[in-house]
Each structure stands twice: as C-alpha cells, then as structure tokens.
PDB file of C-alpha atoms and ligand atoms in Angstrom:
ATOM      1  CA  MET A   4      -4.804  -7.560  27.127  1.00 47.00           C
ATOM      2  CA  THR A   5      -2.434  -9.101  24.619  1.00 56.00           C
ATOM      3  CA  VAL A   6      -2.376  -7.545  21.186  1.00 55.00           C
ATOM      4  CA  PRO A   7      -1.546 -10.069  18.460  1.00 77.00           C
ATOM      5  CA  ARG A   8       1.608  -9.088  16.651  1.00 94.00           C
ATOM      6  CA  ARG A   9       2.048 -10.132  13.046  1.00 96.00           C
ATOM      7  CA  ARG A  10       5.509 -11.521  12.510  1.00 98.00           C
ATOM      8  CA  LEU A  11       8.011  -9.766  10.283  1.00 98.00           C
ATOM      9  CA  VAL A  12      11.058 -11.205   8.541  1.00 98.00           C
ATOM     10  CA  ALA A  13      13.541  -8.712   7.114  1.00 98.00           C
ATOM     11  CA  GLY A  14      16.378  -9.678   4.795  1.00 98.00           C
ATOM     12  CA  ASN A  15      19.481  -7.537   5.230  1.00 98.00           C
ATOM     13  CA  TRP A  16      21.569  -8.088   2.137  1.00 98.00           C
ATOM     14  CA  LYS A  17      24.409  -5.906   3.443  1.00 98.00           C
ATOM     15  CA  MET A  18      27.015  -5.132   0.742  1.00 98.00           C
ATOM     16  CA  SER A  19      25.927  -8.030  -1.466  1.00 98.00           C
ATOM     17  CA  ARG A  20      24.192  -8.241  -4.835  1.00 98.00           C
ATOM     18  CA  THR A  21      24.695  -6.130  -7.935  1.00 98.00           C
ATOM     19  CA  ASN A  22      21.545  -4.980  -9.700  1.00 98.00           C
ATOM     20  CA  ASP A  23      21.394  -8.003 -12.029  1.00 98.00           C
ATOM     21  CA  GLU A  24      21.883 -10.350  -9.098  1.00 98.00           C
ATOM     22  CA  ALA A  25      19.261  -8.479  -7.090  1.00 98.00           C
ATOM     23  CA  VAL A  26      16.706  -8.872  -9.842  1.00 98.00           C
ATOM     24  CA  ARG A  27      17.345 -12.614 -10.039  1.00 98.00           C
ATOM     25  CA  LEU A  28      17.063 -13.012  -6.276  1.00 98.00           C
ATOM     26  CA  VAL A  29      13.827 -11.046  -6.050  1.00 98.00           C
ATOM     27  CA  ARG A  30      12.286 -13.018  -8.910  1.00 98.00           C
ATOM     28  CA  ASP A  31      13.197 -16.259  -7.118  1.00 98.00           C
ATOM     29  CA  LEU A  32      11.655 -14.969  -3.891  1.00 98.00           C
ATOM     30  CA  LEU A  33       8.450 -13.792  -5.527  1.00 98.00           C
ATOM     31  CA  ARG A  34       7.990 -17.140  -7.252  1.00 98.00           C
ATOM     32  CA  GLU A  35       7.937 -18.827  -3.834  1.00 97.00           C
ATOM     33  CA  LEU A  36       6.324 -16.218  -1.622  1.00 97.00           C
ATOM     34  CA  LEU A  37       3.429 -14.914  -3.705  1.00 97.00           C
ATOM     35  CA  PRO A  38       0.553 -14.523  -3.370  1.00 96.00           C
ATOM     36  CA  ALA A  39       0.850 -14.384   0.436  1.00 95.00           C
ATOM     37  CA  PRO A  40       4.067 -14.952   2.409  1.00 96.00           C
ATOM     38  CA  GLY A  41       2.084 -15.555   5.633  1.00 96.00           C
ATOM     39  CA  CYS A  42       3.944 -12.844   7.542  1.00 97.00           C
ATOM     40  CA  ASP A  43       5.360  -9.425   6.765  1.00 98.00           C
ATOM     41  CA  VAL A  44       8.499  -9.521   4.629  1.00 98.00           C
ATOM     42  CA  VAL A  45      10.913  -6.626   4.084  1.00 98.00           C
ATOM     43  CA  LEU A  46      13.862  -6.801   1.683  1.00 98.00           C
ATOM     44  CA  CYS A  47      16.830  -4.506   2.362  1.00 98.00           C
ATOM     45  CA  PRO A  48      19.123  -4.487  -0.686  1.00 98.00           C
ATOM     46  CA  PRO A  49      22.057  -2.088  -1.070  1.00 98.00           C
ATOM     47  CA  PHE A  50      21.088   1.483  -2.008  1.00 98.00           C
ATOM     48  CA  THR A  51      22.114   0.940  -5.626  1.00 98.00           C
ATOM     49  CA  ALA A  52      19.478  -1.771  -6.138  1.00 98.00           C
ATOM     50  CA  LEU A  53      16.577  -0.129  -4.292  1.00 98.00           C
ATOM     51  CA  THR A  54      14.806   1.413  -7.252  1.00 98.00           C
ATOM     52  CA  GLU A  55      15.187  -1.673  -9.403  1.00 98.00           C
ATOM     53  CA  VAL A  56      13.869  -3.916  -6.636  1.00 98.00           C
ATOM     54  CA  SER A  57      11.001  -1.490  -5.914  1.00 98.00           C
ATOM     55  CA  TYR A  58       9.692  -2.005  -9.456  1.00 98.00           C
ATOM     56  CA  LEU A  59       9.623  -5.768  -8.917  1.00 98.00           C
ATOM     57  CA  LEU A  60       7.899  -5.486  -5.525  1.00 98.00           C
ATOM     58  CA  ALA A  61       5.235  -3.022  -6.694  1.00 98.00           C
ATOM     59  CA  GLY A  62       1.795  -4.543  -6.220  1.00 97.00           C
ATOM     60  CA  THR A  63       3.122  -7.361  -4.006  1.00 98.00           C
ATOM     61  CA  PRO A  64       2.850  -7.567  -0.206  1.00 98.00           C
ATOM     62  CA  LEU A  65       6.661  -7.551   0.145  1.00 98.00           C
ATOM     63  CA  LYS A  66       8.132  -4.286   1.394  1.00 98.00           C
ATOM     64  CA  LEU A  67      11.405  -2.513   0.707  1.00 98.00           C
ATOM     65  CA  GLY A  68      13.880  -1.169   3.247  1.00 98.00           C
ATOM     66  CA  GLY A  69      17.163   0.742   3.283  1.00 98.00           C
ATOM     67  CA  GLN A  70      20.075  -0.447   5.412  1.00 98.00           C
ATOM     68  CA  ASN A  71      20.985   2.977   6.786  1.00 98.00           C
ATOM     69  CA  LEU A  72      20.127   6.663   6.478  1.00 98.00           C
ATOM     70  CA  HIS A  73      21.511  10.017   7.499  1.00 98.00           C
ATOM     71  CA  PHE A  74      19.636  12.060  10.084  1.00 98.00           C
ATOM     72  CA  GLU A  75      19.790  15.354   8.204  1.00 98.00           C
ATOM     73  CA  ARG A  76      17.229  16.089   5.529  1.00 97.00           C
ATOM     74  CA  GLU A  77      19.626  17.349   2.862  1.00 97.00           C
ATOM     75  CA  GLY A  78      23.009  18.937   2.403  1.00 98.00           C
ATOM     76  CA  ALA A  79      26.739  18.478   2.006  1.00 98.00           C
ATOM     77  CA  PHE A  80      27.038  14.933   3.384  1.00 98.00           C
ATOM     78  CA  THR A  81      28.916  13.038   0.708  1.00 98.00           C
ATOM     79  CA  GLY A  82      27.931   9.398   0.467  1.00 97.00           C
ATOM     80  CA  GLU A  83      24.849   9.690   2.656  1.00 98.00           C
ATOM     81  CA  VAL A  84      21.135   9.350   1.873  1.00 98.00           C
ATOM     82  CA  SER A  85      18.111  10.861   3.633  1.00 98.00           C
ATOM     83  CA  ALA A  86      14.790   9.414   4.706  1.00 98.00           C
ATOM     84  CA  ALA A  87      13.062  11.265   1.874  1.00 98.00           C
ATOM     85  CA  MET A  88      15.470   9.760  -0.655  1.00 98.00           C
ATOM     86  CA  LEU A  89      14.763   6.261   0.633  1.00 98.00           C
ATOM     87  CA  ALA A  90      11.024   6.883   0.493  1.00 98.00           C
ATOM     88  CA  SER A  91      11.336   8.212  -3.052  1.00 98.00           C
ATOM     89  CA  ALA A  92      13.166   4.992  -4.012  1.00 98.00           C
ATOM     90  CA  GLY A  93      10.199   2.983  -2.753  1.00 98.00           C
ATOM     91  CA  CYS A  94      11.274   2.202   0.806  1.00 98.00           C
ATOM     92  CA  THR A  95       8.824   1.881   3.667  1.00 98.00           C
ATOM     93  CA  HIS A  96      11.444   0.665   6.187  1.00 98.00           C
ATOM     94  CA  VAL A  97      15.050   1.344   7.133  1.00 98.00           C
ATOM     95  CA  VAL A  98      17.505  -0.523   9.358  1.00 98.00           C
ATOM     96  CA  VAL A  99      19.070   1.784  11.950  1.00 98.00           C
ATOM     97  CA  GLY A 100      22.024   1.202  14.252  1.00 97.00           C
ATOM     98  CA  HIS A 101      23.054  -2.206  12.945  1.00 97.00           C
ATOM     99  CA  SER A 102      26.056  -3.447  14.925  1.00 96.00           C
ATOM    100  CA  GLU A 103      28.228  -3.272  11.801  1.00 96.00           C
ATOM    101  CA  ARG A 104      27.363   0.435  11.554  1.00 97.00           C
ATOM    102  CA  ARG A 105      28.184   0.829  15.223  1.00 96.00           C
ATOM    103  CA  GLN A 106      31.426  -1.160  15.167  1.00 94.00           C
ATOM    104  CA  LEU A 107      32.835  -0.311  11.731  1.00 96.00           C
ATOM    105  CA  PHE A 108      31.421   3.155  11.068  1.00 96.00           C
ATOM    106  CA  GLY A 109      31.391   4.770  14.475  1.00 96.00           C
ATOM    107  CA  GLU A 110      27.655   4.993  15.105  1.00 97.00           C
ATOM    108  CA  THR A 111      26.684   5.608  18.698  1.00 97.00           C
ATOM    109  CA  ASP A 112      23.445   5.488  20.646  1.00 97.00           C
ATOM    110  CA  PRO A 113      22.949   9.274  20.210  1.00 97.00           C
ATOM    111  CA  THR A 114      23.369   9.024  16.426  1.00 97.00           C
ATOM    112  CA  VAL A 115      21.007   6.055  16.419  1.00 98.00           C
ATOM    113  CA  ALA A 116      18.465   8.214  18.265  1.00 98.00           C
ATOM    114  CA  ARG A 117      18.751  10.965  15.645  1.00 98.00           C
ATOM    115  CA  LYS A 118      18.463   8.464  12.793  1.00 98.00           C
ATOM    116  CA  VAL A 119      15.402   6.773  14.270  1.00 98.00           C
ATOM    117  CA  ARG A 120      13.790  10.205  14.690  1.00 98.00           C
ATOM    118  CA  ALA A 121      14.644  11.154  11.086  1.00 98.00           C
ATOM    119  CA  ALA A 122      13.272   7.853   9.763  1.00 98.00           C
ATOM    120  CA  ILE A 123       9.977   8.215  11.625  1.00 98.00           C
ATOM    121  CA  ASP A 124       9.612  11.888  10.702  1.00 98.00           C
ATOM    122  CA  GLY A 125      10.293  10.910   7.093  1.00 98.00           C
ATOM    123  CA  GLY A 126       7.404   8.445   7.138  1.00 98.00           C
ATOM    124  CA  LEU A 127       9.536   5.289   7.357  1.00 98.00           C
ATOM    125  CA  VAL A 128       9.438   2.411   9.827  1.00 98.00           C
ATOM    126  CA  ALA A 129      12.783   2.265  11.660  1.00 98.00           C
ATOM    127  CA  ILE A 130      14.117  -1.233  12.376  1.00 98.00           C
ATOM    128  CA  ALA A 131      16.354  -0.250  15.281  1.00 98.00           C
ATOM    129  CA  CYS A 132      19.069  -2.723  16.304  1.00 98.00           C
ATOM    130  CA  VAL A 133      20.470  -3.369  19.754  1.00 98.00           C
ATOM    131  CA  GLY A 134      22.717  -6.144  21.017  1.00 97.00           C
ATOM    132  CA  GLU A 135      25.615  -7.007  23.294  1.00 96.00           C
ATOM    133  CA  THR A 136      29.146  -8.089  22.431  1.00 95.00           C
ATOM    134  CA  LEU A 137      30.553 -11.427  23.580  1.00 93.00           C
ATOM    135  CA  ALA A 138      32.661  -9.714  26.251  1.00 94.00           C
ATOM    136  CA  GLU A 139      29.557  -7.987  27.576  1.00 95.00           C
ATOM    137  CA  ARG A 140      27.613 -11.250  27.675  1.00 94.00           C
ATOM    138  CA  ASP A 141      30.467 -13.167  29.281  1.00 92.00           C
ATOM    139  CA  SER A 142      30.737 -10.564  32.003  1.00 95.00           C
ATOM    140  CA  GLY A 143      27.019 -10.816  32.759  1.00 95.00           C
ATOM    141  CA  ARG A 144      26.184  -7.337  31.473  1.00 96.00           C
ATOM    142  CA  THR A 145      23.826  -8.249  28.622  1.00 97.00           C
ATOM    143  CA  LEU A 146      20.645  -6.828  30.108  1.00 97.00           C
ATOM    144  CA  ASP A 147      22.368  -3.646  31.306  1.00 97.00           C
ATOM    145  CA  VAL A 148      23.825  -3.059  27.845  1.00 97.00           C
ATOM    146  CA  LEU A 149      20.434  -3.581  26.189  1.00 98.00           C
ATOM    147  CA  ALA A 150      18.790  -1.236  28.683  1.00 97.00           C
ATOM    148  CA  ALA A 151      21.363   1.486  27.984  1.00 97.00           C
ATOM    149  CA  GLN A 152      21.077   1.102  24.205  1.00 97.00           C
ATOM    150  CA  PHE A 153      17.297   1.201  24.526  1.00 98.00           C
ATOM    151  CA  ASP A 154      17.248   4.285  26.757  1.00 97.00           C
ATOM    152  CA  LEU A 155      19.805   6.296  24.779  1.00 98.00           C
ATOM    153  CA  GLY A 156      18.690   5.230  21.308  1.00 97.00           C
ATOM    154  CA  LEU A 157      14.919   5.005  21.706  1.00 97.00           C
ATOM    155  CA  GLY A 158      14.022   6.594  25.025  1.00 94.00           C
ATOM    156  CA  GLY A 159      13.148   9.909  23.394  1.00 96.00           C
ATOM    157  CA  LEU A 160      10.341   8.435  21.324  1.00 98.00           C
ATOM    158  CA  ALA A 161       6.674   8.904  22.237  1.00 97.00           C
ATOM    159  CA  ALA A 162       4.007   6.202  22.301  1.00 97.00           C
ATOM    160  CA  ALA A 163       2.592   7.786  19.141  1.00 96.00           C
ATOM    161  CA  ASP A 164       5.850   6.895  17.321  1.00 97.00           C
ATOM    162  CA  LEU A 165       5.550   3.182  17.962  1.00 97.00           C
ATOM    163  CA  ASP A 166       3.664   2.275  14.821  1.00 95.00           C
ATOM    164  CA  ARG A 167       6.845   3.338  13.002  1.00 98.00           C
ATOM    165  CA  LEU A 168       9.263   1.374  15.144  1.00 98.00           C
ATOM    166  CA  VAL A 169      10.452  -2.231  15.064  1.00 98.00           C
ATOM    167  CA  LEU A 170      13.146  -3.367  17.465  1.00 98.00           C
ATOM    168  CA  ALA A 171      15.776  -5.948  16.514  1.00 98.00           C
ATOM    169  CA  TYR A 172      17.743  -7.819  19.172  1.00 97.00           C
ATOM    170  CA  GLU A 173      20.992  -8.853  17.519  1.00 96.00           C
ATOM    171  CA  PRO A 174      23.712 -10.208  19.794  1.00 96.00           C
ATOM    172  CA  VAL A 175      26.921  -9.065  18.109  1.00 94.00           C
ATOM    173  CA  TRP A 176      28.630 -12.415  18.741  1.00 91.00           C
ATOM    174  CA  ALA A 177      25.927 -14.202  16.741  1.00 90.00           C
ATOM    175  CA  ILE A 178      26.074 -12.042  13.603  1.00 86.00           C
ATOM    176  CA  GLY A 179      27.721 -13.722  10.650  1.00 83.00           C
ATOM    177  CA  THR A 180      29.428 -16.217  12.950  1.00 85.00           C
ATOM    178  CA  GLY A 181      27.138 -19.224  12.567  1.00 81.00           C
ATOM    179  CA  ARG A 182      26.583 -19.025  16.332  1.00 82.00           C
ATOM    180  CA  ASN A 183      23.019 -18.423  17.463  1.00 83.00           C
ATOM    181  CA  ALA A 184      21.636 -17.231  20.681  1.00 90.00           C
ATOM    182  CA  THR A 185      19.634 -20.183  21.959  1.00 94.00           C
ATOM    183  CA  PRO A 186      15.867 -19.678  21.860  1.00 95.00           C
ATOM    184  CA  THR A 187      16.011 -19.287  25.652  1.00 95.00           C
ATOM    185  CA  GLN A 188      18.730 -16.621  25.500  1.00 95.00           C
ATOM    186  CA  ALA A 189      16.863 -14.752  22.772  1.00 96.00           C
ATOM    187  CA  ALA A 190      13.561 -14.901  24.651  1.00 96.00           C
ATOM    188  CA  GLU A 191      15.199 -13.613  27.836  1.00 96.00           C
ATOM    189  CA  ALA A 192      16.570 -10.586  25.989  1.00 97.00           C
ATOM    190  CA  HIS A 193      13.232  -9.994  24.257  1.00 97.00           C
ATOM    191  CA  ARG A 194      11.385 -10.097  27.578  1.00 97.00           C
ATOM    192  CA  ALA A 195      13.792  -7.572  29.051  1.00 98.00           C
ATOM    193  CA  LEU A 196      13.380  -5.253  26.082  1.00 98.00           C
ATOM    194  CA  ARG A 197       9.590  -5.499  26.211  1.00 97.00           C
ATOM    195  CA  ALA A 198       9.619  -4.747  29.933  1.00 97.00           C
ATOM    196  CA  ARG A 199      11.693  -1.655  29.164  1.00 97.00           C
ATOM    197  CA  ALA A 200       9.261  -0.656  26.429  1.00 98.00           C
ATOM    198  CA  ARG A 201       6.266  -1.130  28.760  1.00 97.00           C
ATOM    199  CA  ALA A 202       7.904   0.989  31.419  1.00 97.00           C
ATOM    200  CA  ARG A 203       8.499   3.712  28.856  1.00 97.00           C
ATOM    201  CA  TRP A 204       5.308   3.599  26.772  1.00 97.00           C
ATOM    202  CA  GLY A 205       2.757   1.646  28.778  1.00 96.00           C
ATOM    203  CA  GLY A 206       0.182  -0.420  26.920  1.00 94.00           C
ATOM    204  CA  ALA A 207       1.276   0.962  23.541  1.00 95.00           C
ATOM    205  CA  ALA A 208       4.385  -1.217  23.872  1.00 96.00           C
ATOM    206  CA  GLU A 209       2.334  -4.406  23.439  1.00 95.00           C
ATOM    207  CA  GLY A 210       2.148  -3.831  19.689  1.00 96.00           C
ATOM    208  CA  LEU A 211       5.904  -3.257  19.282  1.00 97.00           C
ATOM    209  CA  ARG A 212       7.529  -6.013  17.280  1.00 98.00           C
ATOM    210  CA  ILE A 213      10.877  -7.319  18.514  1.00 98.00           C
ATOM    211  CA  LEU A 214      12.875  -9.314  15.963  1.00 98.00           C
ATOM    212  CA  TYR A 215      15.791 -11.629  16.635  1.00 97.00           C
ATOM    213  CA  GLY A 216      18.870 -11.468  14.432  1.00 96.00           C
ATOM    214  CA  GLY A 217      22.177 -13.340  14.317  1.00 95.00           C
ATOM    215  CA  SER A 218      22.875 -16.372  12.111  1.00 93.00           C
ATOM    216  CA  VAL A 219      19.196 -17.201  11.611  1.00 96.00           C
ATOM    217  CA  LYS A 220      19.170 -20.167   9.198  1.00 96.00           C
ATOM    218  CA  PRO A 221      16.439 -22.574   8.096  1.00 97.00           C
ATOM    219  CA  ASP A 222      17.564 -25.276  10.543  1.00 96.00           C
ATOM    220  CA  VAL A 223      17.378 -23.096  13.654  1.00 96.00           C
ATOM    221  CA  ALA A 224      14.410 -20.907  12.656  1.00 97.00           C
ATOM    222  CA  PRO A 225      11.640 -23.271  13.861  1.00 97.00           C
ATOM    223  CA  GLY A 226      13.250 -23.528  17.321  1.00 96.00           C
ATOM    224  CA  LEU A 227      13.598 -19.766  17.587  1.00 96.00           C
ATOM    225  CA  PHE A 228      10.050 -19.115  16.432  1.00 96.00           C
ATOM    226  CA  ALA A 229       8.726 -21.600  18.981  1.00 96.00           C
ATOM    227  CA  GLU A 230       9.351 -18.724  21.398  1.00 95.00           C
ATOM    228  CA  ALA A 231       6.257 -16.527  21.399  1.00 94.00           C
ATOM    229  CA  GLU A 232       8.473 -13.574  22.380  1.00 94.00           C
ATOM    230  CA  LEU A 233      10.063 -13.550  18.922  1.00 97.00           C
ATOM    231  CA  ASP A 234       8.024 -11.392  16.573  1.00 98.00           C
ATOM    232  CA  GLY A 235      10.215 -12.188  13.590  1.00 98.00           C
ATOM    233  CA  ALA A 236      13.809 -12.125  12.411  1.00 98.00           C
ATOM    234  CA  LEU A 237      16.411  -9.888  10.846  1.00 98.00           C
ATOM    235  CA  VAL A 238      18.289 -12.212   8.516  1.00 98.00           C
ATOM    236  CA  GLY A 239      21.683 -11.504   6.949  1.00 97.00           C
ATOM    237  CA  GLY A 240      23.530 -14.273   5.119  1.00 97.00           C
ATOM    238  CA  ALA A 241      20.526 -16.549   4.730  1.00 98.00           C
ATOM    239  CA  SER A 242      18.544 -13.768   3.021  1.00 98.00           C
ATOM    240  CA  LEU A 243      20.807 -13.927  -0.033  1.00 98.00           C
ATOM    241  CA  LEU A 244      19.264 -17.075  -1.484  1.00 98.00           C
ATOM    242  CA  ALA A 245      15.604 -17.974  -1.887  1.00 98.00           C
ATOM    243  CA  ALA A 246      16.466 -21.525  -0.818  1.00 98.00           C
ATOM    244  CA  SER A 247      17.428 -20.318   2.661  1.00 98.00           C
ATOM    245  CA  PHE A 248      15.260 -17.206   3.069  1.00 98.00           C
ATOM    246  CA  VAL A 249      11.929 -18.751   2.086  1.00 98.00           C
ATOM    247  CA  PRO A 250      12.010 -21.532   4.731  1.00 98.00           C
ATOM    248  CA  ILE A 251      12.734 -18.902   7.387  1.00 98.00           C
ATOM    249  CA  VAL A 252       9.718 -16.865   6.255  1.00 98.00           C
ATOM    250  CA  ARG A 253       7.604 -20.014   6.360  1.00 97.00           C
ATOM    251  CA  ALA A 254       8.828 -20.872   9.843  1.00 97.00           C
ATOM    252  CA  ALA A 255       7.972 -17.352  11.039  1.00 97.00           C
ATOM    253  CA  ALA A 256       4.549 -17.664   9.461  1.00 96.00           C
ATOM    254  CA  GLY A 257       3.947 -20.769  11.517  1.00 91.00           C
ATOM    255  CA  GLY A 258       4.565 -23.638   9.180  1.00 66.00           C
TER     256      GLY A 258
HETATM  257  P1  PGA B  15      23.523 -12.925   9.802  1.00 55.42           P
HETATM  258  O1  PGA B  15      23.297 -11.329   9.893  1.00 55.42           O
HETATM  259  O2  PGA B  15      22.148 -13.532   9.662  1.00 55.42           O
HETATM  260  O3  PGA B  15      24.374 -13.118   8.602  1.00 55.42           O
HETATM  261  O4  PGA B  15      24.176 -13.325  11.079  1.00 55.42           O
HETATM  262  C1  PGA B  15      22.240 -10.808  10.644  1.00 55.42           C
HETATM  263  C2  PGA B  15      22.309  -9.313  10.608  1.00 55.42           C
HETATM  264  O5  PGA B  15      23.425  -8.786  10.608  1.00 55.42           O
HETATM  265  O6  PGA B  15      21.287  -8.612  10.562  1.00 55.42           O
END
C-alpha cells in the first residue's frame, strides 16, 4: 500500500540574513504563501534570527528549523546549541549533517547519528542530509556512499522514530554550484535510499519523506517535482528571496 506523502520545502538560509533582513524576507514570504502554501514549508534562518522569525510565523502553517545542533543536552560547549534551546526558540525542525558541516566543520556519520538522536529525543524533526561528492559519483560509487551514510548515520533509529525524520539527498557537487542532479539522477538516488529504508524499517519507511537538494531554482523545480520519488526540496540560495522561493514551493505543491 502506498502512503501519500505531503511534500515539504525547506529553506536553508545558511550564514545569510541579519535580523532586519530576516524580518523583511519572512514578511515577503508570508504575503505570498498565506493562507495555505499547498505543501509543508520550513524556514531555517541563522540561530540569531530564530526567535524573531518565530514571532512572525506564529499562527501560520510555516514551520521553523535550526541549521545544526549539538548532541549534548547542556554544558561547556562554547558556540553550540542544544535541541531544547532550538525548541525554546520556536523550532520544530533541524537540519543535521549538511555537507557543509561535514566538509568544513568535521562532522562525520557517527556525529550525525548522535545529532539525529538528540534532535528526535528533544522533540524535533531531524532533516538528515546525505550525498556523494563529484569524485565519488565519477567513480561510480554514489549508491555505496549513500548506503554507508544511511547505515552509519541513521541505521540506529527505530521505526517509531520515523515520524521525526526527514531525509535529504544532496549531491555535494550540486550544492551552490548551479549544477543540478537531473531528475533521473535524483530519482535513482531517492529510490536507493527508500529501498534502504524499507530494508531497515519495513512498511514504516513508506511515510518517510526524502527531499532533494542542490541548486534547486524555479526553472528546474517543475522538472524535479515531476518525479514522484521527490517528496520535496532543501533549498539554499533560492530560499533567500521570495521571488525565487515561492515558485519552488508552488511547484512542489503541484502547480
Ligand atoms: P543550494 O543549497 O540550493 O544553494 O545549492 C542547497 C543546500 O545546501 O541545502
């Protein structure tokens, strides 16, 4: 039996937008997306803007997410924030294991596993990212790399955790480069990840949403979303303006 999965579009603002800029962007988005965006929408501003943005999103269907968290609950971890802190700032979601965290800040599959666990235990939905580098793709190892990242980062989760997990397939070579995976390449990776999830969690895996991320822009979004395997998108650069983010949300929503 196929369980219908509602699409989700998350905007990862990365290290962009001061608080004043964040407020302007959110107001622009709400003007276009209310009363009903047509799919789930999560905004992930920098930590400094979370509380401010949470006030603007209160009472709307748009959700708030952090871009990272630490796996410990509290303590002497300068510069880090916990799941409880994100929740107290209004977050319902958090991005975990983004390739920039992996490549620039030394995150590994085991730390991703601990962060996903901490997010779920803290009542958040973890948007866990996996994806291959260009060298890995060119050497034909894409599916092996995804399988390893899946097993080491998510393999410890139980079926009961799945309502607090979203997977994001983000080929590293497509992030911020203007180069997309083709819809066919994306769908192939999504199918492989879902097969892995089925093998691990059985029928519970049918409800798991798998997003695509990597240079998703308004012009390529309709082609990507023509693939039924894509349950949404994790959008970086194009999430920084309403003019580019809103058409992507509309494409995900089916028109
Ligand atoms: P991009 O970023 O859309 O700018 O490629 C995607 C991401 O890093 O999540």
